[in-house]
């Protein structure tokens, strides 16, 4: 019999709650809140936002809850994981152990949660995630979008060392649709942690390398629009990814999730990155709306706040600053060439 969407009493069935997962240590609570507010703004159905963390910070947690309080369709659950659970895993200056928290979702989230959408903290959701959460995974354990896709001999050698297949797309771990039932039945979390323990410092991309190696045959590919990395908005993408150009162009026209995956995070001081105004648009709806990075002088904090205010007017101070610096370099280079070109010395005037 075809389902009608009605309850036994003949009333419309209540929409099923969708589950979102963020993993963060204390400094990233604010960025997780921005991403969560963007998701809540774009999604109409009931959402349960799960925050996994090893840190205990009641003040930051309270601000996280305040950020999502205006959304009646959103619930919040904070899950604390003992730091010892991640002890010994490879980390470096680029990522903390919190990067591996996503692997604990099947263990930490309630058994009733069978599917969850994991989102990195450095992204903005622009489309309703309901369509993604209802995606048919065709029996696979996880869905993810292709990473940037650079290819060279060094990358190929690294993949062979790590056991990452060369004949399959390497995916980005910033957006993961996880079938938690499969993860629990097949013990995938433990397999991933075992892999990380074995390969340690060889994992240049940390959890992402592990995911691509261990779950290579169990990944459903997502359209790039569900994890469009900002670097793909640049002219570099046209030159570096010719075989993926059509999919990239389509995703650029209609991104569903925009991912600030480079080191140039939109919240950093004197950093320019494409579409950074989106981050500040949603941050303005959180208790961190006027926050400044730690360690700035009073003058730098004033500059940072000025840049934020100008973004609201459509002016990017750091884009203008970068353009001015580039123009200065060009002019200086031309002046230098003018001094060294043969015949460039001033000639006496004919009389």
Coordinates of C-alpha atoms in Angstrom, one line a residue:
X1 CA 0.0 0.0 0.0
X2 CA 1.3 3.5 -0.8
X3 CA 2.1 5.6 2.1
X4 CA -0.2 8.7 2.5
X5 CA 1.7 10.7 5.1
X6 CA -1.2 10.3 7.6
X7 CA -1.1 9.1 11.2
X8 CA -3.4 6.4 12.4
X9 CA -5.9 9.0 13.6
X10 CA -6.1 10.4 10.0
X11 CA -4.2 13.6 10.8
X12 CA -1.1 14.6 8.9
X13 CA 1.9 12.6 10.3
X14 CA 4.4 14.7 12.2
X15 CA 7.5 15.4 10.2
X16 CA 10.5 13.2 11.1
X17 CA 13.2 14.9 13.1
X18 CA 16.4 15.4 11.2
X19 CA 19.7 15.3 13.0
X20 CA 22.8 17.5 12.5
X21 CA 26.1 16.9 14.1
X22 CA 28.9 19.4 14.9
X23 CA 32.2 18.6 16.6
X24 CA 34.2 21.3 18.2
X25 CA 36.6 22.3 21.0
X26 CA 35.8 25.5 22.9
X27 CA 37.3 28.0 20.5
X28 CA 35.2 26.7 17.7
X29 CA 31.8 26.8 19.5
X30 CA 31.1 30.2 18.0
X31 CA 31.8 29.0 14.5
X32 CA 29.7 25.9 15.0
X33 CA 26.9 28.2 16.1
X34 CA 27.2 30.3 12.9
X35 CA 27.0 27.1 10.8
X36 CA 24.1 25.8 12.8
X37 CA 22.2 29.1 12.5
X38 CA 22.7 29.0 8.7
X39 CA 21.3 25.4 8.6
X40 CA 18.4 26.3 10.8
X41 CA 17.6 29.3 8.6
X42 CA 17.6 27.3 5.4
X43 CA 15.8 24.2 6.7
X44 CA 12.1 24.1 7.5
X45 CA 11.6 20.7 9.1
X46 CA 12.4 19.8 12.7
X47 CA 16.1 19.7 13.4
X48 CA 18.0 18.3 16.4
X49 CA 21.5 19.8 16.5
X50 CA 24.1 17.7 18.3
X51 CA 27.3 19.2 19.5
X52 CA 30.1 16.8 20.4
X53 CA 33.0 18.2 22.4
X54 CA 35.7 17.2 24.9
X55 CA 35.6 20.6 26.6
X56 CA 33.4 21.8 29.4
X57 CA 32.6 25.5 29.0
X58 CA 29.1 26.5 30.4
X59 CA 29.4 30.1 29.1
X60 CA 30.2 29.2 25.5
X61 CA 27.6 26.4 25.6
X62 CA 25.0 28.8 26.8
X63 CA 25.8 31.2 24.0
X64 CA 25.5 28.3 21.5
X65 CA 22.0 27.6 22.8
X66 CA 21.1 31.3 22.7
X67 CA 22.1 31.5 19.0
X68 CA 19.6 28.8 18.1
X69 CA 16.8 29.9 20.6
X70 CA 14.9 31.9 17.9
X71 CA 14.3 28.7 15.9
X72 CA 11.3 26.9 17.3
X73 CA 11.9 23.9 15.0
X74 CA 15.4 23.3 16.4
X75 CA 16.5 21.3 19.5
X76 CA 20.0 21.1 20.9
X77 CA 21.9 18.3 22.5
X78 CA 25.5 18.7 23.9
X79 CA 27.5 15.5 24.3
X80 CA 30.7 15.5 26.2
X81 CA 33.4 12.9 25.3
X82 CA 36.3 12.2 27.7
X83 CA 39.5 13.6 26.2
X84 CA 41.1 10.2 26.9
X85 CA 38.9 8.7 24.2
X86 CA 41.0 10.6 21.6
X87 CA 44.3 10.2 23.4
X88 CA 47.3 9.2 21.2
X89 CA 45.7 10.1 17.9
X90 CA 47.9 12.0 15.4
X91 CA 47.3 15.8 15.5
X92 CA 49.4 18.7 14.3
X93 CA 49.2 22.5 14.2
X94 CA 46.5 22.3 11.5
X95 CA 43.9 20.3 13.3
X96 CA 43.1 19.3 16.9
X97 CA 41.9 15.9 18.1
X98 CA 38.4 17.2 17.8
X99 CA 38.7 16.3 14.1
X100 CA 38.3 12.7 15.0
X101 CA 35.1 13.2 17.1
X102 CA 32.9 12.6 14.1
X103 CA 34.0 9.0 14.1
X104 CA 32.3 8.7 17.6
X105 CA 28.9 9.6 16.4
X106 CA 27.5 6.1 16.3
X107 CA 28.7 5.5 19.9
X108 CA 27.7 8.8 21.4
X109 CA 24.4 9.6 19.7
X110 CA 21.2 7.8 20.9
X111 CA 20.6 4.4 19.4
X112 CA 17.3 5.8 17.9
X113 CA 19.3 8.2 15.7
X114 CA 19.9 6.1 12.6
X115 CA 21.1 8.8 10.2
X116 CA 23.0 12.1 10.9
X117 CA 24.4 14.8 8.8
X118 CA 27.9 15.8 10.0
X119 CA 29.0 19.4 9.2
X120 CA 32.3 21.1 9.7
X121 CA 32.2 24.3 11.7
X122 CA 33.8 26.4 8.9
X123 CA 30.9 26.3 6.4
X124 CA 27.6 28.0 5.6
X125 CA 24.4 26.2 4.7
X126 CA 22.4 27.8 1.9
X127 CA 19.8 25.2 1.0
X128 CA 17.3 23.0 2.9
X129 CA 19.3 20.0 4.2
X130 CA 16.1 17.8 4.3
X131 CA 16.7 16.8 0.7
X132 CA 20.2 15.6 1.6
X133 CA 19.1 13.8 4.7
X134 CA 16.5 11.9 2.7
X135 CA 19.0 10.8 0.1
X136 CA 19.1 7.1 -0.8
X137 CA 22.6 5.9 0.1
X138 CA 22.1 2.7 -1.9
X139 CA 23.4 0.6 1.0
X140 CA 26.5 2.6 1.6
X141 CA 27.7 3.7 5.0
X142 CA 28.4 7.4 4.2
X143 CA 27.9 10.0 1.5
X144 CA 30.4 12.8 0.8
X145 CA 31.4 15.2 -2.0
X146 CA 34.7 15.0 -4.0
X147 CA 37.6 17.0 -2.6
X148 CA 39.5 19.5 -4.7
X149 CA 40.9 16.7 -6.8
X150 CA 44.5 17.8 -7.4
X151 CA 46.6 15.1 -8.9
X152 CA 50.4 14.7 -9.0
X153 CA 53.0 12.0 -8.5
X154 CA 53.6 12.9 -4.8
X155 CA 49.9 12.6 -4.1
X156 CA 49.6 9.3 -5.9
X157 CA 52.6 7.9 -4.0
X158 CA 51.1 9.0 -0.7
X159 CA 47.8 7.4 -1.6
X160 CA 49.5 4.1 -2.4
X161 CA 51.3 4.2 1.0
X162 CA 48.1 4.8 2.8
X163 CA 46.1 2.3 0.8
X164 CA 43.7 4.9 -0.6
X165 CA 42.5 3.7 -4.1
X166 CA 43.7 5.8 -7.0
X167 CA 40.7 4.8 -9.2
X168 CA 38.0 6.4 -7.0
X169 CA 37.3 10.1 -6.2
X170 CA 39.0 11.3 -3.0
X171 CA 36.2 12.9 -0.9
X172 CA 36.2 15.8 1.6
X173 CA 35.2 14.9 5.1
X174 CA 33.6 18.3 5.9
X175 CA 30.1 17.2 5.0
X176 CA 29.2 13.6 5.8
X177 CA 25.8 11.9 5.6
X178 CA 26.2 8.9 7.9
X179 CA 24.1 5.8 8.1
X180 CA 24.7 5.2 11.8
X181 CA 23.0 1.8 11.7
X182 CA 25.6 0.6 9.3
X183 CA 28.4 2.1 11.3
X184 CA 27.2 0.4 14.5
X185 CA 26.6 -3.0 12.9
X186 CA 30.0 -3.1 11.1
X187 CA 32.1 -1.5 13.8
X188 CA 33.3 1.2 11.4
X189 CA 34.4 3.6 14.1
X190 CA 36.8 1.2 15.6
X191 CA 38.2 0.3 12.1
X192 CA 38.8 4.0 11.5
X193 CA 40.5 4.5 14.9
X194 CA 42.7 1.4 14.3
X195 CA 43.7 2.8 10.9
X196 CA 44.6 6.2 12.4
X197 CA 46.7 4.5 15.2
X198 CA 48.6 2.5 12.6
X199 CA 49.4 5.3 10.2
X200 CA 49.9 8.3 12.5
X201 CA 51.9 11.1 11.1
X202 CA 51.5 9.8 7.5
X203 CA 48.0 11.2 7.6
X204 CA 48.5 14.5 6.0
X205 CA 44.7 15.0 5.9
X206 CA 44.0 13.3 9.2
X207 CA 40.5 11.9 9.5
X208 CA 39.9 12.6 5.8
X209 CA 42.7 10.2 4.8
X210 CA 41.3 7.5 7.1
X211 CA 37.8 7.9 5.8
X212 CA 39.0 7.5 2.2
X213 CA 41.1 4.5 3.0
X214 CA 38.8 2.5 5.3
X215 CA 35.5 3.3 3.6
X216 CA 36.7 3.5 0.0
X217 CA 34.1 1.0 -1.3
X218 CA 31.4 2.3 1.0
X219 CA 31.1 6.0 0.0
X220 CA 28.2 7.4 -1.9
X221 CA 29.3 10.4 -3.9
X222 CA 27.4 13.7 -3.4
X223 CA 27.0 16.5 -5.9
X224 CA 29.6 19.2 -5.4
X225 CA 27.0 21.7 -4.5
X226 CA 26.6 20.0 -1.1
X227 CA 30.2 20.8 -0.2
X228 CA 31.4 23.6 -2.5
X229 CA 34.9 24.6 -1.2
X230 CA 35.6 28.3 -1.7
X231 CA 38.8 27.6 -3.6
X232 CA 36.6 26.2 -6.4
X233 CA 35.2 29.8 -6.8
X234 CA 38.6 31.0 -8.0
X235 CA 40.1 31.0 -11.5
X236 CA 42.4 28.3 -10.2
X237 CA 39.6 25.7 -10.5
X238 CA 39.3 26.3 -14.2
X239 CA 43.0 25.4 -14.7
X240 CA 43.4 22.7 -12.2
X241 CA 40.2 20.6 -12.6
X242 CA 39.5 20.5 -16.4
X243 CA 37.9 17.0 -16.1
X244 CA 35.6 18.2 -13.3
X245 CA 34.8 21.6 -14.8
X246 CA 31.2 21.0 -15.7
X247 CA 30.2 19.7 -12.2
X248 CA 32.2 22.6 -10.6
X249 CA 30.5 25.3 -12.7
X250 CA 27.1 23.9 -11.9
X251 CA 27.8 23.9 -8.2
X252 CA 29.2 27.4 -8.3
X253 CA 25.9 28.6 -9.8
X254 CA 23.8 27.1 -7.1
X255 CA 25.8 26.1 -4.0
X256 CA 23.9 24.3 -1.2
X257 CA 26.8 24.4 1.3
X258 CA 29.7 26.7 1.0
X259 CA 32.9 25.4 2.8
X260 CA 35.7 27.7 3.9
X261 CA 38.1 24.8 3.8
X262 CA 41.4 26.7 3.3
X263 CA 43.6 28.2 6.0
X264 CA 42.1 31.6 5.2
X265 CA 39.1 31.4 7.5
X266 CA 36.6 34.3 7.2
X267 CA 36.8 35.2 10.9
X268 CA 40.6 35.7 11.0
X269 CA 42.3 39.1 11.1
X270 CA 43.4 40.6 7.8
X271 CA 42.3 37.6 5.8
X272 CA 40.3 37.8 2.6
X273 CA 38.4 34.9 1.2
X274 CA 35.6 34.7 -1.3
X275 CA 32.1 35.0 0.1
X276 CA 33.3 35.8 3.6
X277 CA 30.3 38.2 4.0
X278 CA 28.1 35.1 4.3
X279 CA 29.9 34.1 7.5
X280 CA 29.4 37.5 9.1
X281 CA 25.8 37.7 7.9
X282 CA 24.9 34.6 10.0
X283 CA 27.3 35.5 12.8
X284 CA 25.4 38.7 13.3
X285 CA 22.5 36.5 14.5
X286 CA 24.6 35.0 17.3
X287 CA 25.9 36.3 20.7
X288 CA 29.3 36.5 19.0
X289 CA 28.2 39.1 16.5
X290 CA 30.9 41.6 17.6
X291 CA 33.6 39.2 18.8
X292 CA 37.2 39.8 17.7
X293 CA 40.0 37.3 17.5
X294 CA 42.1 36.9 20.6
X295 CA 45.5 38.6 20.9
X296 CA 44.7 41.8 18.8
X297 CA 45.8 45.2 20.0
X298 CA 43.2 47.9 20.5
X299 CA 43.9 49.4 17.1
X300 CA 43.7 46.0 15.4
X301 CA 40.4 45.2 17.1
X302 CA 39.1 48.6 15.9
X303 CA 40.2 47.7 12.3
X304 CA 38.6 44.2 12.5
X305 CA 35.3 45.7 13.7
X306 CA 35.5 48.3 10.9
X307 CA 36.0 45.6 8.3
X308 CA 33.0 43.7 9.7
X309 CA 30.8 46.9 9.5
X310 CA 31.9 47.6 6.0
X311 CA 31.0 44.1 4.9
X312 CA 27.4 44.9 5.8
X313 CA 27.5 47.7 3.3
X314 CA 29.0 45.5 0.6
X315 CA 32.5 46.7 1.0
X316 CA 35.3 44.3 1.8
X317 CA 38.2 46.2 3.4
X318 CA 40.6 43.3 3.0
X319 CA 39.7 42.9 -0.6
X320 CA 40.5 46.5 -1.2
X321 CA 43.6 46.3 0.9
X322 CA 44.8 43.3 -1.1
X323 CA 44.1 45.0 -4.4
X324 CA 46.0 48.1 -3.3
X325 CA 49.0 45.9 -2.2
X326 CA 49.0 44.1 -5.5
X327 CA 48.9 47.4 -7.4
X328 CA 51.8 48.7 -5.3
X329 CA 53.9 45.6 -6.1
X330 CA 53.1 45.9 -9.9
X331 CA 54.1 49.6 -9.9
X332 CA 57.3 48.9 -7.9
X333 CA 58.2 46.1 -10.3
X334 CA 57.7 48.3 -13.3
X335 CA 59.8 51.0 -11.8
X336 CA 62.5 48.5 -11.1
X337 CA 62.4 47.2 -14.7
X338 CA 62.6 50.8 -15.9
X339 CA 65.9 51.3 -14.1
X340 CA 67.5 48.2 -15.5
X341 CA 66.2 48.0 -19.1
X342 CA 69.0 48.8 -21.7
X343 CA 68.6 52.2 -23.0
X344 CA 66.3 53.2 -20.2
X345 CA 68.7 55.9 -19.0
X346 CA 67.6 59.4 -19.8
X347 CA 69.1 60.6 -23.1
X348 CA 70.1 64.2 -23.7
X349 CA 67.6 66.3 -25.6
X350 CA 68.4 67.2 -29.2
X351 CA 68.9 70.9 -29.6

